[in-house]
mmCIF file of C-alpha atoms in Angstrom:
data_model
loop_
_atom_site.group_PDB
_atom_site.id
_atom_site.type_symbol
_atom_site.label_atom_id
_atom_site.label_comp_id
_atom_site.label_asym_id
_atom_site.label_seq_id
_atom_site.Cartn_x
_atom_site.Cartn_y
_atom_site.Cartn_z
ATOM 1 C CA MET A 1 85.473 -45.819 -1.773
ATOM 2 C CA LYS A 2 82.345 -46.638 0.227
ATOM 3 C CA LEU A 3 80.073 -49.159 -1.365
ATOM 4 C CA TRP A 4 76.444 -49.300 -0.593
ATOM 5 C CA VAL A 5 74.249 -52.326 -0.660
ATOM 6 C CA THR A 6 70.538 -52.124 -1.273
ATOM 7 C CA LEU A 7 68.355 -55.049 -0.431
ATOM 8 C CA MET A 8 64.891 -54.756 -1.917
ATOM 9 C CA PHE A 9 62.743 -57.232 -0.095
ATOM 10 C CA SER A 10 59.538 -58.791 -1.407
ATOM 11 C CA ALA A 11 56.167 -57.820 -0.135
ATOM 12 C CA MET A 12 56.135 -60.911 2.090
ATOM 13 C CA VAL A 13 59.339 -59.892 3.866
ATOM 14 C CA LEU A 14 58.876 -56.105 4.516
ATOM 15 C CA LEU A 15 55.444 -55.282 3.027
ATOM 16 C CA GLY A 16 57.000 -53.957 -0.132
ATOM 17 C CA ALA A 17 59.408 -51.510 1.579
ATOM 18 C CA GLU A 18 62.777 -50.832 -0.024
ATOM 19 C CA THR A 19 65.636 -50.880 2.542
ATOM 20 C CA HIS A 20 69.157 -49.479 1.985
ATOM 21 C CA TYR A 21 72.046 -50.902 3.876
ATOM 22 C CA ALA A 22 75.708 -49.963 4.214
ATOM 23 C CA VAL A 23 78.083 -52.840 3.568
ATOM 24 C CA GLU A 24 78.820 -53.038 7.274
ATOM 25 C CA ASP A 25 75.119 -53.749 7.969
ATOM 26 C CA LEU A 26 75.428 -57.057 6.155
ATOM 27 C CA ASP A 27 77.496 -60.077 6.984
ATOM 28 C CA VAL A 28 78.541 -63.313 5.290
ATOM 29 C CA ARG A 29 78.242 -66.486 7.341
ATOM 30 C CA GLU A 30 80.940 -69.137 7.283
ATOM 31 C CA ASP A 31 78.804 -71.166 4.863
ATOM 32 C CA GLY A 32 78.807 -68.163 2.457
ATOM 33 C CA THR A 33 75.214 -67.021 2.930
ATOM 34 C CA LEU A 34 74.416 -63.295 3.230
ATOM 35 C CA ILE A 35 72.617 -62.140 6.359
ATOM 36 C CA GLU A 36 71.382 -58.901 7.845
ATOM 37 C CA VAL A 37 73.554 -58.062 10.908
ATOM 38 C CA LYS A 38 70.729 -56.673 12.993
ATOM 39 C CA THR A 39 68.156 -59.450 12.509
ATOM 40 C CA GLN A 40 70.504 -62.328 11.569
ATOM 41 C CA LYS A 41 67.951 -63.295 8.889
ATOM 42 C CA LEU A 42 68.999 -64.577 5.459
ATOM 43 C CA ALA A 43 69.011 -62.020 2.676
ATOM 44 C CA ASN A 44 66.139 -62.180 0.240
ATOM 45 C CA GLY A 45 66.046 -59.503 -2.464
ATOM 46 C CA ILE A 46 68.479 -57.795 -4.749
ATOM 47 C CA GLY A 47 71.898 -56.598 -3.468
ATOM 48 C CA GLN A 48 73.091 -53.492 -5.256
ATOM 49 C CA PHE A 49 76.558 -52.053 -5.245
ATOM 50 C CA PHE A 50 77.285 -48.494 -6.505
ATOM 51 C CA TYR A 51 80.243 -46.545 -7.915
ATOM 52 C CA GLU A 52 81.514 -43.667 -5.867
ATOM 53 C CA SER A 53 79.586 -41.432 -8.307
ATOM 54 C CA GLY A 54 76.353 -43.027 -7.078
ATOM 55 C CA LYS A 55 75.728 -44.930 -10.317
ATOM 56 C CA ILE A 56 74.855 -48.597 -10.047
ATOM 57 C CA LYS A 57 77.812 -50.985 -10.430
ATOM 58 C CA SER A 58 76.128 -54.319 -9.915
ATOM 59 C CA GLU A 59 72.925 -55.980 -8.789
ATOM 60 C CA THR A 60 72.594 -59.552 -7.705
ATOM 61 C CA PRO A 61 69.441 -61.342 -6.572
ATOM 62 C CA PHE A 62 69.533 -63.336 -3.340
ATOM 63 C CA LYS A 63 67.211 -66.049 -2.120
ATOM 64 C CA GLU A 64 67.696 -67.408 1.416
ATOM 65 C CA GLY A 65 71.096 -65.797 1.548
ATOM 66 C CA LEU A 66 72.446 -67.261 -1.643
ATOM 67 C CA ARG A 67 72.859 -65.732 -5.139
ATOM 68 C CA ASP A 68 69.913 -66.893 -7.182
ATOM 69 C CA GLY A 69 68.809 -65.294 -10.477
ATOM 70 C CA LEU A 70 70.418 -63.080 -13.068
ATOM 71 C CA GLY A 71 73.262 -60.984 -11.645
ATOM 72 C CA LYS A 72 74.241 -57.864 -13.689
ATOM 73 C CA MET A 73 77.273 -55.603 -13.706
ATOM 74 C CA TYR A 74 77.327 -52.146 -15.288
ATOM 75 C CA TYR A 75 79.933 -49.803 -16.625
ATOM 76 C CA GLU A 76 79.972 -46.426 -14.848
ATOM 77 C CA SER A 77 78.320 -45.049 -17.931
ATOM 78 C CA GLY A 78 75.291 -47.161 -16.972
ATOM 79 C CA LYS A 79 75.675 -49.587 -19.876
ATOM 80 C CA LEU A 80 75.483 -53.350 -19.206
ATOM 81 C CA GLN A 81 78.863 -54.977 -18.670
ATOM 82 C CA SER A 82 77.925 -58.553 -17.895
ATOM 83 C CA GLU A 83 75.108 -60.946 -17.013
ATOM 84 C CA THR A 84 75.667 -63.967 -14.827
ATOM 85 C CA PRO A 85 72.951 -66.450 -14.038
ATOM 86 C CA PHE A 86 73.047 -67.948 -10.546
ATOM 87 C CA LYS A 87 71.249 -70.883 -8.946
ATOM 88 C CA ASN A 88 71.937 -71.800 -5.323
ATOM 89 C CA ASP A 89 75.000 -69.516 -5.252
ATOM 90 C CA LYS A 90 76.608 -71.185 -8.353
ATOM 91 C CA ILE A 91 76.853 -69.960 -11.926
ATOM 92 C CA GLU A 92 74.278 -71.894 -13.898
ATOM 93 C CA GLY A 93 73.528 -71.033 -17.542
ATOM 94 C CA LEU A 94 74.873 -68.624 -20.168
ATOM 95 C CA LYS A 95 77.246 -66.017 -18.759
ATOM 96 C CA LYS A 96 77.677 -63.033 -21.040
ATOM 97 C CA GLU A 97 80.004 -59.998 -21.094
ATOM 98 C CA TYR A 98 79.566 -56.906 -23.269
ATOM 99 C CA TYR A 99 81.804 -54.170 -24.563
ATOM 100 C CA GLU A 100 80.746 -50.727 -23.358
ATOM 101 C CA SER A 101 79.305 -50.163 -26.811
ATOM 102 C CA GLY A 102 76.755 -52.895 -26.044
ATOM 103 C CA VAL A 103 78.271 -55.446 -28.467
ATOM 104 C CA LEU A 104 78.584 -58.931 -27.047
ATOM 105 C CA ARG A 105 82.182 -59.660 -25.962
ATOM 106 C CA THR A 106 82.044 -63.237 -24.565
ATOM 107 C CA GLU A 107 79.536 -65.979 -23.878
ATOM 108 C CA VAL A 108 80.240 -69.151 -21.930
ATOM 109 C CA THR A 109 77.761 -71.746 -20.586
ATOM 110 C CA PHE A 110 78.223 -72.856 -17.027
ATOM 111 C CA VAL A 111 76.840 -75.959 -15.371
ATOM 112 C CA ASN A 112 77.169 -76.217 -11.614
ATOM 113 C CA ASP A 113 79.765 -73.364 -11.509
ATOM 114 C CA GLN A 114 81.928 -74.921 -14.257
ATOM 115 C CA ALA A 115 82.312 -73.897 -17.918
ATOM 116 C CA GLU A 116 80.765 -76.500 -20.243
ATOM 117 C CA GLY A 117 80.368 -76.425 -23.985
ATOM 118 C CA VAL A 118 81.701 -73.951 -26.515
ATOM 119 C CA GLY A 119 82.675 -70.500 -25.244
ATOM 120 C CA LYS A 120 82.645 -67.786 -27.829
ATOM 121 C CA PHE A 121 84.629 -64.516 -27.934
ATOM 122 C CA TYR A 122 83.921 -61.566 -30.109
ATOM 123 C CA TYR A 123 85.659 -58.575 -31.602
ATOM 124 C CA PRO A 124 84.252 -55.084 -30.742
ATOM 125 C CA THR A 125 82.644 -55.155 -34.178
ATOM 126 C CA GLY A 126 80.566 -58.209 -33.124
ATOM 127 C CA LYS A 127 82.413 -60.644 -35.389
ATOM 128 C CA LEU A 128 83.521 -63.941 -33.947
ATOM 129 C CA GLN A 129 87.096 -63.789 -32.696
ATOM 130 C CA GLY A 130 87.348 -67.327 -31.371
ATOM 131 C CA GLU A 131 85.659 -70.239 -29.800
ATOM 132 C CA THR A 132 86.877 -72.707 -27.182
ATOM 133 C CA PRO A 133 85.216 -75.944 -26.090
ATOM 134 C CA PHE A 134 85.132 -76.348 -22.291
ATOM 135 C CA LYS A 135 84.618 -79.520 -20.242
ATOM 136 C CA LYS A 136 84.543 -79.340 -16.445
ATOM 137 C CA ASN A 137 85.892 -75.816 -16.475
ATOM 138 C CA GLN A 138 88.953 -76.715 -18.622
ATOM 139 C CA PRO A 139 89.552 -76.202 -22.312
ATOM 140 C CA ASP A 140 88.972 -79.572 -24.008
ATOM 141 C CA GLY A 141 88.916 -79.814 -27.783
ATOM 142 C CA ILE A 142 90.006 -77.571 -30.564
ATOM 143 C CA THR A 143 90.074 -73.760 -30.024
ATOM 144 C CA LYS A 144 89.613 -71.747 -33.175
ATOM 145 C CA LEU A 145 90.771 -68.161 -33.621
ATOM 146 C CA PHE A 146 89.651 -65.958 -36.522
ATOM 147 C CA ASN A 147 90.876 -62.633 -37.915
ATOM 148 C CA PRO A 148 88.404 -59.655 -38.121
ATOM 149 C CA ALA A 149 87.374 -60.743 -41.610
ATOM 150 C CA GLY A 150 86.267 -64.128 -40.305
ATOM 151 C CA LYS A 151 89.209 -66.162 -41.701
ATOM 152 C CA LEU A 152 90.615 -68.988 -39.583
ATOM 153 C CA ILE A 153 94.105 -67.970 -38.428
ATOM 154 C CA ARG A 154 94.923 -70.389 -35.589
ATOM 155 C CA THR A 155 93.779 -73.638 -33.986
ATOM 156 C CA ILE A 156 94.966 -74.948 -30.634
ATOM 157 C CA GLU A 157 94.087 -78.450 -29.408
ATOM 158 C CA PHE A 158 93.479 -79.062 -25.672
ATOM 159 C CA LYS A 159 92.982 -82.258 -23.719
ATOM 160 C CA GLU A 160 91.655 -81.793 -20.187
ATOM 161 C CA GLY A 161 93.120 -78.305 -20.013
ATOM 162 C CA ASN A 162 96.495 -79.311 -21.359
ATOM 163 C CA ILE A 163 97.908 -78.028 -24.627
ATOM 164 C CA VAL A 164 98.333 -80.810 -27.208
ATOM 165 C CA LYS A 165 99.269 -78.916 -30.328
ATOM 166 C CA GLY A 166 98.476 -75.833 -32.379
ATOM 167 C CA TYR A 167 98.702 -74.354 -35.821
ATOM 168 C CA ASP A 168 98.757 -70.992 -37.492
ATOM 169 C CA TYR A 169 97.316 -70.636 -40.927
ATOM 170 C CA ASN A 170 98.822 -68.194 -43.458
ATOM 171 C CA ASP A 171 96.950 -66.240 -46.155
ATOM 172 C CA GLN A 172 97.153 -69.205 -48.494
ATOM 173 C CA GLY A 173 95.666 -71.514 -45.851
ATOM 174 C CA THR A 174 98.938 -73.370 -45.189
ATOM 175 C CA LYS A 175 99.138 -74.954 -41.732
ATOM 176 C CA LEU A 176 102.226 -73.982 -39.711
ATOM 177 C CA GLU A 177 102.822 -75.812 -36.395
ATOM 178 C CA LEU A 178 103.292 -73.553 -33.385
ATOM 179 C CA SER A 179 106.292 -73.904 -31.047
ATOM 180 C CA ARG A 180 105.711 -74.738 -27.360
ATOM 181 C CA ASP A 181 106.431 -71.084 -26.378
ATOM 182 C CA GLU A 182 104.025 -69.731 -29.028
ATOM 183 C CA LEU A 183 101.366 -72.173 -27.757
ATOM 184 C CA LEU A 184 101.792 -71.077 -24.103
ATOM 185 C CA GLU A 185 101.514 -67.427 -25.099
ATOM 186 C CA ALA A 186 98.540 -67.988 -27.357
ATOM 187 C CA THR A 187 96.520 -69.908 -24.799
ATOM 188 C CA LYS A 188 96.588 -67.514 -21.812
ATOM 189 C CA GLU A 189 93.238 -66.008 -22.726
ATOM 190 C CA VAL A 190 91.407 -69.289 -23.399
ATOM 191 C CA SER A 191 92.641 -71.433 -20.536
ATOM 192 C CA ASN A 192 90.500 -69.753 -17.787
ATOM 193 C CA PRO A 193 86.819 -69.332 -18.540
ATOM 194 C CA GLU A 194 86.312 -67.040 -15.501
ATOM 195 C CA GLU A 195 88.976 -64.677 -16.663
ATOM 196 C CA ALA A 196 87.696 -64.823 -20.212
ATOM 197 C CA THR A 197 84.302 -63.523 -19.056
ATOM 198 C CA LYS A 198 85.240 -60.815 -16.558
#
């Protein structure tokens, strides 16, 4: 599959012209900045990648060769798949992922490329499926999981990314402690904020 990159430069750079580049026309320096191969200048504009069908797959703004601004990914249908805010090539702000229906799937705040605060995960209906507190990119605090009706069904306590304990709640609200194996299985989706928002 051949991907194409489009850099749309500002009026100051190319007098408002829109330039299309093949991936091989761009290069990444050792420091991670994106440059144009022919001119060796830092990329300023919006890099766009396309599906084989020609439909847009993603667009990411660049400033002085670094990701800077709101990056967006799209399903092949053209619907928005995710929004990732960048500042100086790091994720900075509220990262969101959507189901193809347009319903919010996940939202996690990032500070200096690390998940911070409460990440929320939703069912395709839009109802809250769970929430996990993050600190320095690690789960830290009590994760809560809900059934589609909104009833609390599980809690898992983390300390600096490590599992402390967890409980299931039955229909009567009785708390049942989870075994170590059950905890490990239940925490796969909440232990990595990057995976949770892809």
